[in-house]
Every structure is written in structure tokens, then in C-alpha cells.
Amino acid sequence: MNDTDTDTLDTHALYRVGQYLWQCGSPVLILVGTVGNVLSILVLRRPKLRQSTTMFYLTCLSFGDLFTLYTGLLRYWISETFGEDIRNISSVSCKLHTFLVYYSLDITVWILVSVTLDRCVSVSLPFKSKRICTIPKAKLVIIILLLVFLFKNLHFFWTVDLVQTWEYRCDANTPDVEDFLRYVWPWIDLATFCVIPFTIMILANIKMIYEMIISQRKLEAHRSYRGGPVTDSAHFPSPASFPNQSGVSLHSMTTQEHTAVNGISRTDRQMSQASSKARKRIPSLTAMLLTINCVFLITTSPIQAFLIGEEYWFAKRTMNDIAKYKLWWSIVNMLQYLNNAIHFFLYCLTGPRFRDELKAMVSRRNKVAVTVIERTHTDL
């Protein structure tokens, strides 16, 4: 492509729209994602949440989202705004940056898979989950993911380099490698980045929903059995008139005995309330994960479809094709990086415990700030 072609592209409407998306959308997503993920890490590391394996995985996910935004999206913003692609600086930057982008995207997706499986085990095997779902095991899972995807994406260190195509760019360094990266690698990446992870998430979520429905039915049956409707209270004597097993009327019980019975009742009520809170936490966490999983599919599947079809949809390399490619490439990328930028808002929207801890953190910081100001005025 010569300079005249470049000038023509710059005046093409679709090309300019794609460029504006990179220039304006990228800094917004980076800013929102940075603030949101930092807040998520601060909240998820609070004492009431940090002991949960679910919150540990979500903390790792926040770090992964930050890394993804700054390795992937930042590069596009610099390139479109300042005309400098960091991959084209040197052969090392070409290989390293390509590896880091794919690596970070894979890690974030499979952390999401891990936290979904973790919740599935907790809901399906509540009595065994404390032994299965532990922080040390969660750390081991993260280490395994880091190693697996290190080896999956390691090939970029010898399959890409700075080459002269229709422009000087970071690309496949031989014709055979080009065929692999154009026609084979997108399917491998689609399987490991989208199809397999989301299949696991769907099955795990179906299992969790099924277990919650069964649990709710058992709970309703239990409540019906314990507190079923009485047809006519006039036909039944008062509970106090029933003798106990020793033949002593409840009316004749001593004060200490009444206290003991009331204490047992209070204990039962407290246990019931605690059990009720525990049951409420499970659906809320499941709803949060369902939302995160759905957003993941919606935002990441378009770019996978684009990577598979681009060689067929934009094969002619005409001006119009290049302009369309520019626009659609910016759109599918913005959707993908949107997934890494909005998890904080999904936690706030669907996670009651997360909201409570966020409010507690904010209110505590406000109190500390007020105290510092008051002491300063007193000292003056």
C-alpha cells in the first residue's frame, strides 16, 4: 500500500469511524477498567471476603483484567493516537507483546471457569466443599493455569517477527507459519478461549441452578411439614396442656425449665436465621457468576467469529474492504475489552456481599478522613 492509498483511507468514512473508536473508546475503557478493578481488589481483599475461594479467584481475575487492558488495549490507543505501534519497535517487542496479549486473555477466561467450577462444587457438595475448595488448592489451580497457557502461547516467540507485507509489521515470518496463523490457530484459540470455557460454564451453571431448585423444594417441604396449617384450633388442646414424657404438665414447669426451653427455641431460631442467610448467599453468588458468564459470551464471541471469517470476508484488500475491516476490528475489540473493564459494576449489581463490603470500606474511609480533619483543627 502506497502513500496515496493511505491518504485515501484517511478520508474514508468507515475507516475514520474505526479510528475514532480506538482514539476515544480506548482511554474510557482503560480508565473505567483501572478504577473498577482496583476497587474490586480492595473490596475482595477485605477480611470478611478474603477467606473465600470465590473471592480469591475474583481477585486474581481483577489483576488479570488490569494486565489485559494495559497490554492489549493500550497498544491500540497509542498506535491510533500517536501513530507508533509498540510491536514494531523491535523483533523482541513484536514477539513478547503478541505472547502477552494472548496469554493474559487466556488466563482471565480460565480464572472465570475456575471460579464457576468452585461455586458449582460448593453448591452441589456443601459438606465436602470446605475440604475441596480451599485457598491453597485455589492457588495451585492458578499456578497450573499460568503454566498451561504459557506453553500454549509460547510458539509466538518463533512464529512471529517483523516482516514486510503490505506494510512493515509484526506478522508471520514464513509462508507455512502464515497458513498456520491464518487458518489453524484461530480455531485452536476459539476452542480454548471461547467454546470449551463457555461449555464448562454453562454446564456448571445448569448444575448449580438444578441444585438450588432441589434445595428450595426440600426447604418448602420441610417448612410445610414443620408448620403446616391447622384446620380448627378449637378442636385441639393448647400445647401447654400436653404432658411431657415424664407426665408433668408444661404449666407445672419451673422457671429454670421454661428458661431452658426458651433458650433452645432461641437457639433454633438463630440456627434457622444463619441457615437462611447461608442459603441467600448461594443464589446471590450464583446470580453474579451467571451474569459474568453471559457478559463474557456476549462480548468475546464476536471477535472469535471475526478472526475465523476475516480471511474470507476481507480477502480482496480493496479500499472499501480495508475500511470495513478497520471499523469491524475496532468494534469487536472494544466489546472484548469491555468484558475486562466492567466486572466491578457486575459485582455491584448482582453481589450483595460485595456491595456491603464496598459501603463499609467507603464509610470507614470517610470516618477516618473526618477524624483526621477534626484532629487537625483541634491542633490548630
mmCIF file of C-alpha atoms in Angstrom:
data_model
loop_
_atom_site.group_PDB
_atom_site.id
_atom_site.type_symbol
_atom_site.label_atom_id
_atom_site.label_comp_id
_atom_site.label_asym_id
_atom_site.label_seq_id
_atom_site.Cartn_x
_atom_site.Cartn_y
_atom_site.Cartn_z
ATOM 1 C CA MET A 1 0.000 0.000 0.000
ATOM 2 C CA ASN A 2 1.464 3.345 -1.048
ATOM 3 C CA ASP A 3 1.090 6.807 0.459
ATOM 4 C CA THR A 4 -1.739 7.695 -1.931
ATOM 5 C CA ASP A 5 -3.705 4.697 -0.702
ATOM 6 C CA THR A 6 -3.113 5.737 2.890
ATOM 7 C CA ASP A 7 -4.361 9.234 2.188
ATOM 8 C CA THR A 8 -7.468 7.791 0.529
ATOM 9 C CA LEU A 9 -8.144 5.580 3.556
ATOM 10 C CA ASP A 10 -7.872 8.542 5.913
ATOM 11 C CA THR A 11 -10.747 10.206 4.071
ATOM 12 C CA HIS A 12 -12.903 7.059 4.025
ATOM 13 C CA ALA A 13 -15.861 7.420 6.436
ATOM 14 C CA LEU A 14 -15.795 3.845 7.795
ATOM 15 C CA TYR A 15 -12.042 3.975 8.302
ATOM 16 C CA ARG A 16 -12.319 7.246 10.232
ATOM 17 C CA VAL A 17 -15.114 5.887 12.436
ATOM 18 C CA GLY A 18 -12.956 2.898 13.342
ATOM 19 C CA GLN A 19 -10.072 5.209 14.147
ATOM 20 C CA TYR A 20 -12.266 7.407 16.351
ATOM 21 C CA LEU A 21 -13.429 4.328 18.259
ATOM 22 C CA TRP A 22 -9.823 3.461 19.076
ATOM 23 C CA GLN A 23 -8.879 7.028 19.982
ATOM 24 C CA CYS A 24 -11.935 7.812 22.140
ATOM 25 C CA GLY A 25 -13.166 4.434 23.339
ATOM 26 C CA SER A 26 -9.808 3.027 24.457
ATOM 27 C CA PRO A 27 -8.961 5.647 27.125
ATOM 28 C CA VAL A 28 -12.513 5.446 28.502
ATOM 29 C CA LEU A 29 -12.333 1.660 28.900
ATOM 30 C CA ILE A 30 -8.817 1.840 30.351
ATOM 31 C CA LEU A 31 -9.843 4.487 32.892
ATOM 32 C CA VAL A 32 -13.094 2.751 33.878
ATOM 33 C CA GLY A 33 -11.388 -0.647 33.993
ATOM 34 C CA THR A 34 -8.484 0.641 36.088
ATOM 35 C CA VAL A 35 -10.691 2.310 38.695
ATOM 36 C CA GLY A 36 -13.146 -0.584 38.769
ATOM 37 C CA ASN A 37 -10.573 -3.360 39.043
ATOM 38 C CA VAL A 38 -8.539 -1.534 41.710
ATOM 39 C CA LEU A 39 -11.712 -1.035 43.766
ATOM 40 C CA SER A 40 -12.611 -4.688 43.243
ATOM 41 C CA ILE A 41 -9.219 -5.802 44.560
ATOM 42 C CA LEU A 42 -9.538 -3.556 47.627
ATOM 43 C CA VAL A 43 -13.020 -4.852 48.430
ATOM 44 C CA LEU A 44 -12.289 -8.517 47.711
ATOM 45 C CA ARG A 45 -9.212 -8.421 49.957
ATOM 46 C CA ARG A 46 -11.183 -7.233 52.992
ATOM 47 C CA PRO A 47 -11.130 -9.625 55.990
ATOM 48 C CA LYS A 48 -14.733 -10.810 55.593
ATOM 49 C CA LEU A 49 -14.191 -11.846 51.977
ATOM 50 C CA ARG A 50 -10.548 -12.821 51.609
ATOM 51 C CA GLN A 51 -11.008 -16.288 53.153
ATOM 52 C CA SER A 52 -13.453 -17.321 50.430
ATOM 53 C CA THR A 53 -12.026 -19.188 47.440
ATOM 54 C CA THR A 54 -14.590 -17.484 45.220
ATOM 55 C CA MET A 55 -13.328 -14.065 46.252
ATOM 56 C CA PHE A 56 -9.719 -15.223 45.797
ATOM 57 C CA TYR A 57 -10.435 -16.202 42.190
ATOM 58 C CA LEU A 58 -12.250 -12.911 41.567
ATOM 59 C CA THR A 59 -9.247 -11.027 42.978
ATOM 60 C CA CYS A 60 -6.977 -12.863 40.531
ATOM 61 C CA LEU A 61 -9.470 -12.063 37.779
ATOM 62 C CA SER A 62 -9.242 -8.347 38.601
ATOM 63 C CA PHE A 63 -5.442 -8.444 38.334
ATOM 64 C CA GLY A 64 -5.777 -10.318 35.038
ATOM 65 C CA ASP A 65 -8.256 -7.764 33.704
ATOM 66 C CA LEU A 66 -5.868 -4.925 34.530
ATOM 67 C CA PHE A 67 -2.987 -6.700 32.828
ATOM 68 C CA THR A 68 -5.118 -7.387 29.741
ATOM 69 C CA LEU A 69 -6.251 -3.770 29.407
ATOM 70 C CA TYR A 70 -2.708 -2.428 29.657
ATOM 71 C CA THR A 71 -1.093 -4.965 27.326
ATOM 72 C CA GLY A 72 -3.796 -5.171 24.679
ATOM 73 C CA LEU A 73 -5.994 -2.098 24.585
ATOM 74 C CA LEU A 74 -3.282 0.419 25.484
ATOM 75 C CA ARG A 75 -1.273 -0.647 22.436
ATOM 76 C CA TYR A 76 -4.148 0.170 20.088
ATOM 77 C CA TRP A 77 -4.737 3.568 21.683
ATOM 78 C CA ILE A 78 -1.049 4.520 21.343
ATOM 79 C CA SER A 79 -0.972 3.282 17.757
ATOM 80 C CA GLU A 80 -4.095 5.114 16.605
ATOM 81 C CA THR A 81 -3.389 8.303 18.553
ATOM 82 C CA PHE A 82 0.354 8.730 18.110
ATOM 83 C CA GLY A 83 0.998 6.525 15.069
ATOM 84 C CA GLU A 84 3.502 4.307 16.901
ATOM 85 C CA ASP A 85 2.861 0.553 17.216
ATOM 86 C CA ILE A 86 4.892 -0.832 20.111
ATOM 87 C CA ARG A 87 5.043 -4.215 18.375
ATOM 88 C CA ASN A 88 7.004 -2.638 15.525
ATOM 89 C CA ILE A 89 9.731 -1.196 17.739
ATOM 90 C CA SER A 90 11.847 -4.347 17.590
ATOM 91 C CA SER A 91 11.704 -8.074 16.991
ATOM 92 C CA VAL A 92 11.656 -8.649 20.764
ATOM 93 C CA SER A 93 8.695 -6.318 21.320
ATOM 94 C CA CYS A 94 6.851 -7.994 18.444
ATOM 95 C CA LYS A 95 7.224 -11.480 19.897
ATOM 96 C CA LEU A 96 6.825 -10.532 23.560
ATOM 97 C CA HIS A 97 3.775 -8.320 23.175
ATOM 98 C CA THR A 98 1.918 -10.805 20.963
ATOM 99 C CA PHE A 99 2.580 -13.518 23.530
ATOM 100 C CA LEU A 100 1.471 -11.366 26.483
ATOM 101 C CA VAL A 101 -1.828 -10.343 24.876
ATOM 102 C CA TYR A 102 -2.926 -13.908 24.102
ATOM 103 C CA TYR A 103 -1.566 -15.138 27.430
ATOM 104 C CA SER A 104 -3.440 -12.571 29.526
ATOM 105 C CA LEU A 105 -6.710 -13.130 27.664
ATOM 106 C CA ASP A 106 -6.485 -16.901 28.158
ATOM 107 C CA ILE A 107 -5.703 -16.561 31.859
ATOM 108 C CA THR A 108 -8.644 -14.260 32.593
ATOM 109 C CA VAL A 109 -11.073 -16.578 30.815
ATOM 110 C CA TRP A 110 -9.925 -19.687 32.630
ATOM 111 C CA ILE A 111 -9.924 -17.958 36.001
ATOM 112 C CA LEU A 112 -13.601 -17.330 35.284
ATOM 113 C CA VAL A 113 -14.008 -21.038 34.522
ATOM 114 C CA SER A 114 -12.246 -21.910 37.790
ATOM 115 C CA VAL A 115 -14.442 -19.694 39.948
ATOM 116 C CA THR A 116 -17.559 -21.104 38.273
ATOM 117 C CA LEU A 117 -16.453 -24.676 38.990
ATOM 118 C CA ASP A 118 -15.562 -23.649 42.538
ATOM 119 C CA ARG A 119 -19.094 -22.361 43.141
ATOM 120 C CA CYS A 120 -20.578 -25.449 41.486
ATOM 121 C CA VAL A 121 -18.750 -27.703 43.936
ATOM 122 C CA SER A 122 -19.806 -25.517 46.871
ATOM 123 C CA VAL A 123 -23.474 -25.708 45.867
ATOM 124 C CA SER A 124 -23.511 -29.367 44.811
ATOM 125 C CA LEU A 125 -21.334 -30.752 47.633
ATOM 126 C CA PRO A 126 -21.863 -28.375 50.568
ATOM 127 C CA PHE A 127 -20.496 -30.773 53.188
ATOM 128 C CA LYS A 128 -17.349 -31.613 51.213
ATOM 129 C CA SER A 129 -16.705 -28.160 49.758
ATOM 130 C CA LYS A 130 -14.757 -26.931 52.790
ATOM 131 C CA ARG A 131 -12.283 -29.729 52.210
ATOM 132 C CA ILE A 132 -12.224 -29.457 48.412
ATOM 133 C CA CYS A 133 -12.447 -25.680 47.895
ATOM 134 C CA THR A 134 -9.551 -24.263 49.897
ATOM 135 C CA ILE A 135 -7.278 -21.286 49.334
ATOM 136 C CA PRO A 136 -4.108 -23.448 48.908
ATOM 137 C CA LYS A 137 -5.852 -25.523 46.242
ATOM 138 C CA ALA A 138 -7.126 -22.386 44.528
ATOM 139 C CA LYS A 139 -3.550 -21.046 44.414
ATOM 140 C CA LEU A 140 -2.428 -24.360 42.881
ATOM 141 C CA VAL A 141 -5.121 -24.042 40.206
ATOM 142 C CA ILE A 142 -3.868 -20.552 39.316
ATOM 143 C CA ILE A 143 -0.277 -21.817 39.038
ATOM 144 C CA ILE A 144 -1.404 -24.675 36.754
ATOM 145 C CA LEU A 145 -3.301 -22.222 34.528
ATOM 146 C CA LEU A 146 -0.257 -19.971 34.289
ATOM 147 C CA LEU A 147 1.909 -22.897 33.183
ATOM 148 C CA VAL A 148 -0.598 -24.418 30.748
ATOM 149 C CA PHE A 149 -1.171 -21.198 28.845
ATOM 150 C CA LEU A 150 2.490 -20.332 28.950
ATOM 151 C CA PHE A 151 3.117 -23.440 26.836
ATOM 152 C CA LYS A 152 0.053 -22.857 24.643
ATOM 153 C CA ASN A 153 1.194 -19.383 23.557
ATOM 154 C CA LEU A 154 4.941 -19.938 23.634
ATOM 155 C CA HIS A 155 5.014 -20.523 19.867
ATOM 156 C CA PHE A 156 4.695 -16.760 19.244
ATOM 157 C CA PHE A 157 8.381 -16.389 20.116
ATOM 158 C CA TRP A 158 9.333 -18.188 16.891
ATOM 159 C CA THR A 159 6.244 -17.842 14.659
ATOM 160 C CA VAL A 160 6.016 -14.033 14.503
ATOM 161 C CA ASP A 161 8.579 -11.370 13.659
ATOM 162 C CA LEU A 162 8.888 -8.004 11.964
ATOM 163 C CA VAL A 163 8.219 -8.596 8.243
ATOM 164 C CA GLN A 164 7.393 -6.551 5.156
ATOM 165 C CA THR A 165 3.879 -7.345 3.895
ATOM 166 C CA TRP A 166 1.680 -4.566 2.508
ATOM 167 C CA GLU A 167 3.268 -2.641 5.382
ATOM 168 C CA TYR A 168 6.161 -3.125 7.805
ATOM 169 C CA ARG A 169 4.529 -5.020 10.666
ATOM 170 C CA CYS A 170 4.662 -7.787 13.257
ATOM 171 C CA ASP A 171 3.354 -10.867 11.460
ATOM 172 C CA ALA A 172 4.039 -14.470 10.462
ATOM 173 C CA ASN A 173 7.667 -14.904 9.452
ATOM 174 C CA THR A 174 7.270 -17.720 6.848
ATOM 175 C CA PRO A 175 4.510 -18.803 4.415
ATOM 176 C CA ASP A 176 3.908 -22.036 6.356
ATOM 177 C CA VAL A 177 3.587 -20.132 9.615
ATOM 178 C CA GLU A 178 1.258 -17.670 7.893
ATOM 179 C CA ASP A 179 -1.072 -20.522 6.909
ATOM 180 C CA PHE A 180 -0.985 -21.791 10.492
ATOM 181 C CA LEU A 181 -1.746 -18.378 11.989
ATOM 182 C CA ARG A 182 -4.482 -17.592 9.446
ATOM 183 C CA TYR A 183 -6.345 -20.880 9.178
ATOM 184 C CA VAL A 184 -5.374 -23.186 12.072
ATOM 185 C CA TRP A 185 -4.571 -21.008 15.078
ATOM 186 C CA PRO A 186 -7.940 -19.147 15.097
ATOM 187 C CA TRP A 187 -9.737 -22.475 15.567
ATOM 188 C CA ILE A 188 -7.386 -23.526 18.370
ATOM 189 C CA ASP A 189 -7.845 -20.161 20.030
ATOM 190 C CA LEU A 190 -11.612 -20.315 19.534
ATOM 191 C CA ALA A 191 -11.726 -23.696 21.260
ATOM 192 C CA THR A 192 -9.547 -22.767 24.244
ATOM 193 C CA PHE A 193 -10.710 -19.176 24.628
ATOM 194 C CA CYS A 194 -14.428 -19.464 23.921
ATOM 195 C CA VAL A 195 -16.029 -22.842 23.126
ATOM 196 C CA ILE A 196 -14.533 -25.069 25.842
ATOM 197 C CA PRO A 197 -14.613 -22.442 28.634
ATOM 198 C CA PHE A 198 -18.183 -21.429 27.992
ATOM 199 C CA THR A 199 -19.367 -25.021 27.612
ATOM 200 C CA ILE A 200 -17.927 -25.760 31.045
ATOM 201 C CA MET A 201 -19.523 -22.603 32.455
ATOM 202 C CA ILE A 202 -22.941 -23.447 31.005
ATOM 203 C CA LEU A 203 -22.886 -26.994 32.363
ATOM 204 C CA ALA A 204 -21.689 -25.815 35.777
ATOM 205 C CA ASN A 205 -24.355 -23.123 35.936
ATOM 206 C CA ILE A 206 -27.091 -25.578 34.927
ATOM 207 C CA LYS A 207 -25.904 -27.874 37.701
ATOM 208 C CA MET A 208 -25.966 -25.036 40.245
ATOM 209 C CA ILE A 209 -29.447 -23.913 39.223
ATOM 210 C CA TYR A 210 -30.692 -27.511 39.420
ATOM 211 C CA GLU A 211 -29.214 -27.984 42.903
ATOM 212 C CA MET A 212 -30.759 -24.711 44.106
ATOM 213 C CA ILE A 213 -34.191 -25.694 42.800
ATOM 214 C CA ILE A 214 -33.976 -29.076 44.535
ATOM 215 C CA SER A 215 -32.777 -27.403 47.737
ATOM 216 C CA GLN A 216 -35.626 -24.883 47.619
ATOM 217 C CA ARG A 217 -38.195 -27.631 47.125
ATOM 218 C CA LYS A 218 -36.816 -29.581 50.075
ATOM 219 C CA LEU A 219 -36.888 -26.435 52.199
ATOM 220 C CA GLU A 220 -40.514 -25.720 51.300
ATOM 221 C CA ALA A 221 -41.466 -29.323 52.017
ATOM 222 C CA HIS A 222 -39.701 -29.125 55.379
ATOM 223 C CA ARG A 223 -41.455 -25.895 56.291
ATOM 224 C CA SER A 224 -44.801 -27.364 55.266
ATOM 225 C CA TYR A 225 -44.154 -30.396 57.458
ATOM 226 C CA ARG A 226 -42.996 -28.373 60.473
ATOM 227 C CA GLY A 227 -45.578 -25.600 60.289
ATOM 228 C CA GLY A 228 -48.500 -26.948 58.282
ATOM 229 C CA PRO A 229 -51.905 -25.262 58.550
ATOM 230 C CA VAL A 230 -54.181 -26.241 61.418
ATOM 231 C CA THR A 231 -57.775 -26.870 60.384
ATOM 232 C CA ASP A 232 -59.510 -25.750 63.570
ATOM 233 C CA SER A 233 -57.624 -24.724 66.679
ATOM 234 C CA ALA A 234 -60.729 -25.157 68.856
ATOM 235 C CA HIS A 235 -60.576 -28.915 68.374
ATOM 236 C CA PHE A 236 -57.023 -29.143 69.621
ATOM 237 C CA PRO A 237 -55.829 -28.538 73.158
ATOM 238 C CA SER A 238 -53.227 -25.919 73.929
ATOM 239 C CA PRO A 239 -49.626 -27.142 73.679
ATOM 240 C CA ALA A 240 -49.203 -26.217 77.320
ATOM 241 C CA SER A 241 -51.822 -28.779 78.346
ATOM 242 C CA PHE A 242 -49.902 -31.656 76.801
ATOM 243 C CA PRO A 243 -47.871 -33.636 79.312
ATOM 244 C CA ASN A 244 -44.242 -34.160 78.630
ATOM 245 C CA GLN A 245 -42.667 -37.607 78.541
ATOM 246 C CA SER A 246 -42.439 -37.739 82.313
ATOM 247 C CA GLY A 247 -46.138 -36.985 82.680
ATOM 248 C CA VAL A 248 -45.588 -33.443 84.009
ATOM 249 C CA SER A 249 -47.743 -30.659 82.531
ATOM 250 C CA LEU A 250 -45.881 -27.800 80.907
ATOM 251 C CA HIS A 251 -47.857 -25.477 83.170
ATOM 252 C CA SER A 252 -46.097 -27.046 86.150
ATOM 253 C CA MET A 253 -42.593 -26.447 84.771
ATOM 254 C CA THR A 254 -40.253 -24.406 86.913
ATOM 255 C CA THR A 255 -38.817 -21.055 85.833
ATOM 256 C CA GLN A 256 -35.476 -22.700 85.097
ATOM 257 C CA GLU A 257 -37.202 -25.276 82.879
ATOM 258 C CA HIS A 258 -39.086 -22.562 80.979
ATOM 259 C CA THR A 259 -35.815 -20.699 80.542
ATOM 260 C CA ALA A 260 -34.160 -23.825 79.180
ATOM 261 C CA VAL A 261 -36.988 -24.437 76.712
ATOM 262 C CA ASN A 262 -36.957 -20.795 75.613
ATOM 263 C CA GLY A 263 -33.163 -20.951 75.259
ATOM 264 C CA ILE A 264 -33.485 -23.975 72.980
ATOM 265 C CA SER A 265 -36.125 -22.138 70.956
ATOM 266 C CA ARG A 266 -33.896 -19.103 70.632
ATOM 267 C CA THR A 267 -31.017 -21.329 69.565
ATOM 268 C CA ASP A 268 -33.219 -22.966 66.932
ATOM 269 C CA ARG A 269 -34.280 -19.569 65.657
ATOM 270 C CA GLN A 270 -30.676 -18.380 65.479
ATOM 271 C CA MET A 271 -29.638 -21.517 63.614
ATOM 272 C CA SER A 272 -32.575 -21.090 61.252
ATOM 273 C CA GLN A 273 -31.651 -17.464 60.608
ATOM 274 C CA ALA A 274 -27.999 -18.364 59.967
ATOM 275 C CA SER A 275 -29.080 -21.153 57.627
ATOM 276 C CA SER A 276 -31.395 -18.747 55.821
ATOM 277 C CA LYS A 277 -28.549 -16.246 55.335
ATOM 278 C CA ALA A 278 -26.296 -19.007 54.013
ATOM 279 C CA ARG A 279 -28.984 -20.068 51.533
ATOM 280 C CA LYS A 280 -29.386 -16.488 50.345
ATOM 281 C CA ARG A 281 -25.640 -16.114 49.760
ATOM 282 C CA ILE A 282 -25.559 -19.103 47.402
ATOM 283 C CA PRO A 283 -28.188 -17.777 44.957
ATOM 284 C CA SER A 284 -26.652 -14.292 45.001
ATOM 285 C CA LEU A 285 -23.185 -15.631 44.161
ATOM 286 C CA THR A 286 -24.690 -17.883 41.508
ATOM 287 C CA ALA A 287 -26.608 -14.962 40.003
ATOM 288 C CA MET A 288 -23.398 -12.934 39.958
ATOM 289 C CA LEU A 289 -21.499 -15.696 38.163
ATOM 290 C CA LEU A 290 -24.344 -16.278 35.709
ATOM 291 C CA THR A 291 -24.287 -12.593 34.821
ATOM 292 C CA ILE A 292 -20.484 -12.539 34.431
ATOM 293 C CA ASN A 293 -20.582 -15.658 32.258
ATOM 294 C CA CYS A 294 -23.322 -14.266 29.998
ATOM 295 C CA VAL A 295 -21.465 -10.973 29.587
ATOM 296 C CA PHE A 296 -18.314 -12.925 28.740
ATOM 297 C CA LEU A 297 -20.041 -14.844 25.942
ATOM 298 C CA ILE A 298 -21.730 -11.748 24.507
ATOM 299 C CA THR A 299 -18.549 -9.669 24.491
ATOM 300 C CA THR A 300 -15.955 -12.245 23.391
ATOM 301 C CA SER A 301 -17.710 -14.420 20.813
ATOM 302 C CA PRO A 302 -17.826 -11.667 18.110
ATOM 303 C CA ILE A 303 -14.042 -11.331 17.956
ATOM 304 C CA GLN A 304 -13.632 -15.092 17.696
ATOM 305 C CA ALA A 305 -16.070 -15.231 14.784
ATOM 306 C CA PHE A 306 -14.255 -12.285 13.194
ATOM 307 C CA LEU A 307 -10.828 -13.939 13.463
ATOM 308 C CA ILE A 308 -12.152 -17.055 11.733
ATOM 309 C CA GLY A 309 -14.002 -15.218 8.972
ATOM 310 C CA GLU A 310 -11.685 -12.294 8.247
ATOM 311 C CA GLU A 311 -9.673 -14.155 5.628
ATOM 312 C CA TYR A 312 -12.868 -14.873 3.694
ATOM 313 C CA TRP A 313 -14.756 -11.593 4.287
ATOM 314 C CA PHE A 314 -11.865 -9.205 3.522
ATOM 315 C CA ALA A 315 -9.812 -11.244 1.066
ATOM 316 C CA LYS A 316 -9.816 -8.688 -1.785
ATOM 317 C CA ARG A 317 -7.945 -5.978 0.129
ATOM 318 C CA THR A 318 -9.730 -3.189 -1.716
ATOM 319 C CA MET A 319 -10.047 0.275 -0.138
ATOM 320 C CA ASN A 320 -13.609 -0.449 0.878
ATOM 321 C CA ASP A 321 -12.645 -3.818 2.399
ATOM 322 C CA ILE A 322 -9.798 -2.298 4.387
ATOM 323 C CA ALA A 323 -12.061 0.464 5.685
ATOM 324 C CA LYS A 324 -14.719 -2.082 6.708
ATOM 325 C CA TYR A 325 -12.041 -4.239 8.304
ATOM 326 C CA LYS A 326 -10.830 -1.249 10.336
ATOM 327 C CA LEU A 327 -14.324 -0.499 11.604
ATOM 328 C CA TRP A 328 -15.331 -4.035 12.500
ATOM 329 C CA TRP A 329 -11.937 -4.821 14.049
ATOM 330 C CA SER A 330 -12.328 -1.844 16.378
ATOM 331 C CA ILE A 331 -15.900 -2.851 17.288
ATOM 332 C CA VAL A 332 -15.155 -6.496 18.170
ATOM 333 C CA ASN A 333 -12.060 -5.476 20.137
ATOM 334 C CA MET A 334 -13.972 -2.842 22.106
ATOM 335 C CA LEU A 335 -16.538 -5.487 23.011
ATOM 336 C CA GLN A 336 -13.811 -7.886 24.116
ATOM 337 C CA TYR A 337 -12.037 -5.344 26.306
ATOM 338 C CA LEU A 338 -15.382 -4.151 27.671
ATOM 339 C CA ASN A 339 -15.574 -7.528 29.395
ATOM 340 C CA ASN A 340 -12.301 -6.754 31.212
ATOM 341 C CA ALA A 341 -13.451 -3.279 32.231
ATOM 342 C CA ILE A 342 -16.910 -3.780 33.756
ATOM 343 C CA HIS A 343 -16.600 -6.663 36.222
ATOM 344 C CA PHE A 344 -16.674 -4.208 39.142
ATOM 345 C CA PHE A 345 -20.111 -2.995 38.052
ATOM 346 C CA LEU A 346 -21.365 -6.570 37.653
ATOM 347 C CA TYR A 347 -20.203 -7.346 41.202
ATOM 348 C CA CYS A 348 -22.037 -4.276 42.499
ATOM 349 C CA LEU A 349 -25.165 -5.088 40.530
ATOM 350 C CA THR A 350 -25.506 -8.757 41.457
ATOM 351 C CA GLY A 351 -23.381 -9.264 44.606
ATOM 352 C CA PRO A 352 -24.993 -8.156 47.912
ATOM 353 C CA ARG A 353 -21.945 -9.110 49.989
ATOM 354 C CA PHE A 354 -19.682 -7.170 47.646
ATOM 355 C CA ARG A 355 -21.932 -4.108 47.915
ATOM 356 C CA ASP A 356 -21.994 -4.344 51.706
ATOM 357 C CA GLU A 357 -18.215 -4.521 51.927
ATOM 358 C CA LEU A 358 -17.831 -1.663 49.455
ATOM 359 C CA LYS A 359 -20.165 0.501 51.554
ATOM 360 C CA ALA A 360 -18.298 -0.465 54.732
ATOM 361 C CA MET A 361 -14.950 0.384 53.136
ATOM 362 C CA VAL A 362 -16.170 3.753 51.861
ATOM 363 C CA SER A 363 -17.862 4.703 55.142
ATOM 364 C CA ARG A 364 -14.782 3.743 57.140
ATOM 365 C CA ARG A 365 -12.541 5.850 54.922
ATOM 366 C CA ASN A 366 -14.949 8.766 55.302
ATOM 367 C CA LYS A 367 -14.855 8.407 59.089
ATOM 368 C CA VAL A 368 -11.069 8.308 59.059
ATOM 369 C CA ALA A 369 -10.951 11.421 56.873
ATOM 370 C CA VAL A 370 -13.368 13.283 59.179
ATOM 371 C CA THR A 371 -11.352 12.252 62.240
ATOM 372 C CA VAL A 372 -8.118 13.478 60.656
ATOM 373 C CA ILE A 373 -9.728 16.817 59.772
ATOM 374 C CA GLU A 374 -11.137 17.244 63.284
ATOM 375 C CA ARG A 375 -7.772 16.487 64.888
ATOM 376 C CA THR A 376 -6.073 18.940 62.544
ATOM 377 C CA HIS A 377 -8.485 21.715 63.511
ATOM 378 C CA THR A 378 -8.022 20.848 67.194
ATOM 379 C CA ASP A 379 -4.256 21.042 66.896
ATOM 380 C CA LEU A 380 -4.562 24.431 65.215
#
